[in-house]
mmCIF file of C-alpha atoms and ligand atoms in Angstrom:
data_model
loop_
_atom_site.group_PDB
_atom_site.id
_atom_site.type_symbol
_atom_site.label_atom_id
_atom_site.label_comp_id
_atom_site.label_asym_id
_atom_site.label_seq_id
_atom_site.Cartn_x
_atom_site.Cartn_y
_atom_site.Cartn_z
ATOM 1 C CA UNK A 7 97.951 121.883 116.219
ATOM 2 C CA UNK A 8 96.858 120.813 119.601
ATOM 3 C CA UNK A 9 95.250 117.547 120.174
ATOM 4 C CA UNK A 10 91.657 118.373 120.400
ATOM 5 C CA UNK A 11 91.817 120.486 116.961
ATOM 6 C CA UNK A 12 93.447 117.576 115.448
ATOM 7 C CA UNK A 13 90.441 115.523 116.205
ATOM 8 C CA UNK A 14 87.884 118.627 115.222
ATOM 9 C CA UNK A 15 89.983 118.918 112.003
ATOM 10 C CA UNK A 16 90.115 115.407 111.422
ATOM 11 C CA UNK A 17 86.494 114.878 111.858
ATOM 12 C CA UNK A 18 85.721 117.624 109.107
ATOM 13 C CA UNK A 19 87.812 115.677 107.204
ATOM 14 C CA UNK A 20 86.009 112.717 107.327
ATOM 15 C CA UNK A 21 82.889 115.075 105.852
ATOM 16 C CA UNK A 22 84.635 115.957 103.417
ATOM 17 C CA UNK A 23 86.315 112.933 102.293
ATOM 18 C CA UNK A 24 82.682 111.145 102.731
ATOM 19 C CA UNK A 25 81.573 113.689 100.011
ATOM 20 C CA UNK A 26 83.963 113.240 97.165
ATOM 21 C CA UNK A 27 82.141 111.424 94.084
ATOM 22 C CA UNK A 28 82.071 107.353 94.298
ATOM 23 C CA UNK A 29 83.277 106.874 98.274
ATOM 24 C CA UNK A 30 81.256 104.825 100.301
ATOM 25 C CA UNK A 31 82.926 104.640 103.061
ATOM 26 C CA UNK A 32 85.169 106.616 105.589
ATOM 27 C CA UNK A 33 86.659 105.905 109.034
ATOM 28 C CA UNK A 34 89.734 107.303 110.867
ATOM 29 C CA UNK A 35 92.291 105.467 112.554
ATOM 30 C CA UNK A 36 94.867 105.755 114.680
ATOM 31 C CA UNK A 37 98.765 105.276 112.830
ATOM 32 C CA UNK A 38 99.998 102.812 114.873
ATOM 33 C CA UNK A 39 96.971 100.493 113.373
ATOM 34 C CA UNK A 40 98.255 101.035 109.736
ATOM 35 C CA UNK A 41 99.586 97.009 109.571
ATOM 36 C CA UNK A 42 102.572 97.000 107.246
ATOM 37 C CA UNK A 43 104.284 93.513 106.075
ATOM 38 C CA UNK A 44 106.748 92.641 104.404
ATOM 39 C CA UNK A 45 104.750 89.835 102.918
ATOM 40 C CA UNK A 46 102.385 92.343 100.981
ATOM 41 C CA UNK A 47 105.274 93.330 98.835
ATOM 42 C CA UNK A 48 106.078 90.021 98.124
ATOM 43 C CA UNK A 49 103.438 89.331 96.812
ATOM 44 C CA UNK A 50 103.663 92.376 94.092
ATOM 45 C CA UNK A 51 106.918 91.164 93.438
ATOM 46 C CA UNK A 52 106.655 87.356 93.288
ATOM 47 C CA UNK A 53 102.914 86.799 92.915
ATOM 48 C CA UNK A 54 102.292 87.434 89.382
ATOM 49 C CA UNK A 55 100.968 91.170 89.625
ATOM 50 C CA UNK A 56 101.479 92.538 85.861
ATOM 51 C CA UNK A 57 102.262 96.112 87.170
ATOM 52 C CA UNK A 58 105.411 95.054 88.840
ATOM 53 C CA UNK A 59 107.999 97.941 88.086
ATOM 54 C CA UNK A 60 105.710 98.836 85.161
ATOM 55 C CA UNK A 61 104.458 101.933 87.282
ATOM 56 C CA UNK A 62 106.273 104.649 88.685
ATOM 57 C CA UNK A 63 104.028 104.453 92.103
ATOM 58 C CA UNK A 64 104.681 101.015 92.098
ATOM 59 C CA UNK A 65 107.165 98.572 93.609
ATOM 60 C CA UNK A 66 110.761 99.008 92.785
ATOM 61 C CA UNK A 67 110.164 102.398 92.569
ATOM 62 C CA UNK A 68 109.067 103.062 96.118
ATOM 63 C CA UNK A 69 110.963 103.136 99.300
ATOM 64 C CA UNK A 70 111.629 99.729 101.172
ATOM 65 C CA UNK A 71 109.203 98.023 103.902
ATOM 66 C CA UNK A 72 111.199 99.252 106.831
ATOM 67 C CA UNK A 73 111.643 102.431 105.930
ATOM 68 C CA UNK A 74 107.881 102.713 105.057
ATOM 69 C CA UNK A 75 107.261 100.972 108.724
ATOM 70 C CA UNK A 76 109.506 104.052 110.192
ATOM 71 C CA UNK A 77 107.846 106.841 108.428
ATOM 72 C CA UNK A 78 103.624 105.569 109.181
ATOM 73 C CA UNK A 79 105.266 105.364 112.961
ATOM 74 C CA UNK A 80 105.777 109.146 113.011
ATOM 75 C CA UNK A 81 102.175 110.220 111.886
ATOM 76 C CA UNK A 82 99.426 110.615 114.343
ATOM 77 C CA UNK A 83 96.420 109.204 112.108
ATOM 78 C CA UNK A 84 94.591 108.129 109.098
ATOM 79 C CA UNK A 85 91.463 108.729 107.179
ATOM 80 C CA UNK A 86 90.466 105.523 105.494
ATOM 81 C CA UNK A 87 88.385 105.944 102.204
ATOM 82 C CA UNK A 88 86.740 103.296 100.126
ATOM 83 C CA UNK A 89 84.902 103.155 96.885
ATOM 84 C CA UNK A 90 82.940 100.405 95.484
ATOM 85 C CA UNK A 91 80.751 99.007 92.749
ATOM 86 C CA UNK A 92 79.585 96.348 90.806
ATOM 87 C CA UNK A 93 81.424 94.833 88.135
ATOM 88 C CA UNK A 94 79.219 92.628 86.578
ATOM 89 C CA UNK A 95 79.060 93.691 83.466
ATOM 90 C CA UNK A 96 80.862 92.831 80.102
ATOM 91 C CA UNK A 97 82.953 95.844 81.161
ATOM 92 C CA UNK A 98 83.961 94.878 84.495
ATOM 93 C CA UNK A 99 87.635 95.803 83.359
ATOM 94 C CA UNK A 100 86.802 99.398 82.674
ATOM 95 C CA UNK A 101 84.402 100.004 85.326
ATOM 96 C CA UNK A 102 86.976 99.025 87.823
ATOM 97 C CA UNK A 103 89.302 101.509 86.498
ATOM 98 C CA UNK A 104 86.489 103.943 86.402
ATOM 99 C CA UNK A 105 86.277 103.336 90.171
ATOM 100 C CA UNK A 106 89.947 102.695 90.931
ATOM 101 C CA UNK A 107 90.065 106.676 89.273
ATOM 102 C CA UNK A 108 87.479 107.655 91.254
ATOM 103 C CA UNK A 109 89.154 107.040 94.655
ATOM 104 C CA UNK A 110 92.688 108.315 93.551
ATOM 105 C CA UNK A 111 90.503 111.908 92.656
ATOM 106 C CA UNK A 112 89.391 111.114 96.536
ATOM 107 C CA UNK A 113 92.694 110.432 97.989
ATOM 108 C CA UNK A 114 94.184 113.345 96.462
ATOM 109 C CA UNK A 115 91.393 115.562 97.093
ATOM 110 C CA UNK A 116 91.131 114.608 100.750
ATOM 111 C CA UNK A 117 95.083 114.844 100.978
ATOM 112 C CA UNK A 118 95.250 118.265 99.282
ATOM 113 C CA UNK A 119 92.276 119.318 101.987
ATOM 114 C CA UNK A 120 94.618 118.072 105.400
ATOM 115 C CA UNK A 121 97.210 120.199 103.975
ATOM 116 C CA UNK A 122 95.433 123.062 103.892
ATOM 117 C CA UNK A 123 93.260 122.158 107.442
ATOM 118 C CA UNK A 124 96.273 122.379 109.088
ATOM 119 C CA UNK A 125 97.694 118.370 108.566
ATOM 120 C CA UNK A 126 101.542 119.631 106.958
ATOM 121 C CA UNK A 127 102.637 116.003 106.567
ATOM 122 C CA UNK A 128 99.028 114.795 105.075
ATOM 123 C CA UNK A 129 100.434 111.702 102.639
ATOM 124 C CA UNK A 130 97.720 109.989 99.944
ATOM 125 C CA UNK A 131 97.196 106.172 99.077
ATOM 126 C CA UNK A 132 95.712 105.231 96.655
ATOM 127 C CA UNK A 133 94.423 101.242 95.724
ATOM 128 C CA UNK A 134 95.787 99.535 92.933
ATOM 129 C CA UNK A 135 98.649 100.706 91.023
ATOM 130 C CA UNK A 136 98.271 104.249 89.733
ATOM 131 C CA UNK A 137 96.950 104.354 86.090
ATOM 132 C CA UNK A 138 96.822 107.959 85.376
ATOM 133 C CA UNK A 139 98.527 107.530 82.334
ATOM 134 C CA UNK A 140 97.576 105.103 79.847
ATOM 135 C CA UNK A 141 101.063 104.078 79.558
ATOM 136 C CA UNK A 142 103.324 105.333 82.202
ATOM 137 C CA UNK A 143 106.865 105.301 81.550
ATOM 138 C CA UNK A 144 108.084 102.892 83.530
ATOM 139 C CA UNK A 145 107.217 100.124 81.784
ATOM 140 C CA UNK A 146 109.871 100.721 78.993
ATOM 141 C CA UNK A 147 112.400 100.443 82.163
ATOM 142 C CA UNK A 148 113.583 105.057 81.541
ATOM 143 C CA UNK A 149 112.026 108.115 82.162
ATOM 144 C CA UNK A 150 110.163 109.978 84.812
ATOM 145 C CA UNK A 151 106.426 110.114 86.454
ATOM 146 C CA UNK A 152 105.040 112.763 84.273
ATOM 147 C CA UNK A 153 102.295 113.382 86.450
ATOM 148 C CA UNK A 154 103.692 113.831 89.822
ATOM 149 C CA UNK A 155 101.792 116.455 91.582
ATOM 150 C CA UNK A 156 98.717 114.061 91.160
ATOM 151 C CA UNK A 157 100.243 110.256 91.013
ATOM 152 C CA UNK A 158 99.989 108.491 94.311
ATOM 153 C CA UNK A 159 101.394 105.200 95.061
ATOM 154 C CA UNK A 160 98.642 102.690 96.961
ATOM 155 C CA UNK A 161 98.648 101.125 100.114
ATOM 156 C CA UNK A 162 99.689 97.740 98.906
ATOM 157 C CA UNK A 163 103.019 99.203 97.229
ATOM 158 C CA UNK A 164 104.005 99.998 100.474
ATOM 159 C CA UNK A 165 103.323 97.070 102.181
ATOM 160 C CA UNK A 166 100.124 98.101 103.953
ATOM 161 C CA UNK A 167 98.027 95.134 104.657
ATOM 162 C CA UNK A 168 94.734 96.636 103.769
ATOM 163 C CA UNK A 169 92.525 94.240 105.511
ATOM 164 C CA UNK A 170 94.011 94.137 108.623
ATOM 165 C CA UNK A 171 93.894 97.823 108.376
ATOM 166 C CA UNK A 172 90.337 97.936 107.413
ATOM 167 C CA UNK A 173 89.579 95.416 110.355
ATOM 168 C CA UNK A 174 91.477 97.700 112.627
ATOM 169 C CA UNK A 175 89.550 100.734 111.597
ATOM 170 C CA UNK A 176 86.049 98.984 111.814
ATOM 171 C CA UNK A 177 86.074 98.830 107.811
ATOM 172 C CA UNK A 178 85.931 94.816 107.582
ATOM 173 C CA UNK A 179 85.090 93.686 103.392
ATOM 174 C CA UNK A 180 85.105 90.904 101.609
ATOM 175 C CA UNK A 181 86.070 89.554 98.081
ATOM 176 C CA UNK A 182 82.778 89.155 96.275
ATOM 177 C CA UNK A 183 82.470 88.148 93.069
ATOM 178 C CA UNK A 184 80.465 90.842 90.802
ATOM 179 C CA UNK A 185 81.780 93.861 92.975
ATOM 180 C CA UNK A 186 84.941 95.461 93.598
ATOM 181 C CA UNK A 187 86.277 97.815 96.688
ATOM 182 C CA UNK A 188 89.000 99.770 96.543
ATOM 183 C CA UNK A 189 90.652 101.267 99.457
ATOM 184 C CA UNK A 190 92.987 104.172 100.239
ATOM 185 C CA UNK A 191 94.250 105.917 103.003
ATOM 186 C CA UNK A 192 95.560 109.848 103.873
ATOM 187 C CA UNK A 193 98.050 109.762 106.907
ATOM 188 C CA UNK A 194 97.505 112.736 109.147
ATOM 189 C CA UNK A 195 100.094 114.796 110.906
HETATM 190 S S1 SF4 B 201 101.096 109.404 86.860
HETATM 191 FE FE1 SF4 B 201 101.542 108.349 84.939
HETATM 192 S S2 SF4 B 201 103.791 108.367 84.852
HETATM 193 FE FE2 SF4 B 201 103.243 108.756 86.977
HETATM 194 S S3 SF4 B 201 103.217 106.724 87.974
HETATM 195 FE FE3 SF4 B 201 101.110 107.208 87.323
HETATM 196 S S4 SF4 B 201 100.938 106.207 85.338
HETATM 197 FE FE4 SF4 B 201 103.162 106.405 85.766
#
């Protein structure tokens, strides 16, 4: 695709992606502004997160920092795509995962869409770990992801440092208590 198209397609993109149920946000930024460090996956394996190797799109099961680093280096750009909502309620739990459900439908969506625009590399994230299945396999240590035309792993798995990423792409957020944001990201190429 020449350059110009990539931007026109891109652009639609962003339209579209805007439009999926639950996103509040979109914004598209170059790939050399996706932040990846090592110290994000640390922190999923060191800093208490219960999903650690409990998930199939989760951390050991994905491919190291570096190689991660490499691959984001060969795309061109990214849609960025965020949901949010308020959590205040005595089902803040659920409602998360009602929105953290919401933006993998998005993500995929949106990914499935820069396939067919013409983006042959087009590679979802989602936010959080994936949570598709009630119980995913994983987390009795054998089997397989039994959904894996649909599961996605999220930024953080890979190492992405979402708010630097946000900053970079004009998407700065905030912990606040009572809401919740998730973000995820298609690479385009
Ligand atoms: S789709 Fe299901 S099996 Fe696959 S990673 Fe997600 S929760 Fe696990």
């Amino acid at each position: 695709m020449r350059l110009l198209e990539k931007f026109k397609e891109a652009e639609k993109l962003l339209g579209f992606a805007k439009n999926c149920e639950g996103v509040a946000r979109v914004e598209l930024i170059l790939a050399r502004d996706v932040v990846v460090d090592e110290r994000v996956r640390f922190q999923c394996s060191h800093s208490g997160c219960r999903e650690y190797g409990k998930r199939f799109m989760c951390p050991p099961y994905v491919p190291d920092v570096d190689e991660f680093r490499k691959l984001v280096l060969k795309y061109f750009m990214a849609v960025i795509l965020q949901v949010e909502g308020k959590t205040e309620s005595k089902d803040a739990e659920n409602e998360a995962k009602r929105l953290a459900l919401l933006l993998h439908e998005a993500v995929y969506k949106t990914e499935k869409r820069a396939f067919s625009s013409g983006f042959h590399f087009a590679a979802g994230f989602i936010g959080g770990p994936c949570i598709l299945c009630e119980r995913c396999p994983a987390a009795a240590g054998h089997g397989y992801c039994v959904q894996r035309e649909k599961a996605r792993p999220s930024m953080e798995a890979m190492g992405i440092d979402v708010f630097k990423t946000c900053k970079n792409a004009g998407l700065e957020f905030a912990f606040t208590p009572g809401k919740v944001v998730w973000t995820g990201m298609v690479l385009l190429d």
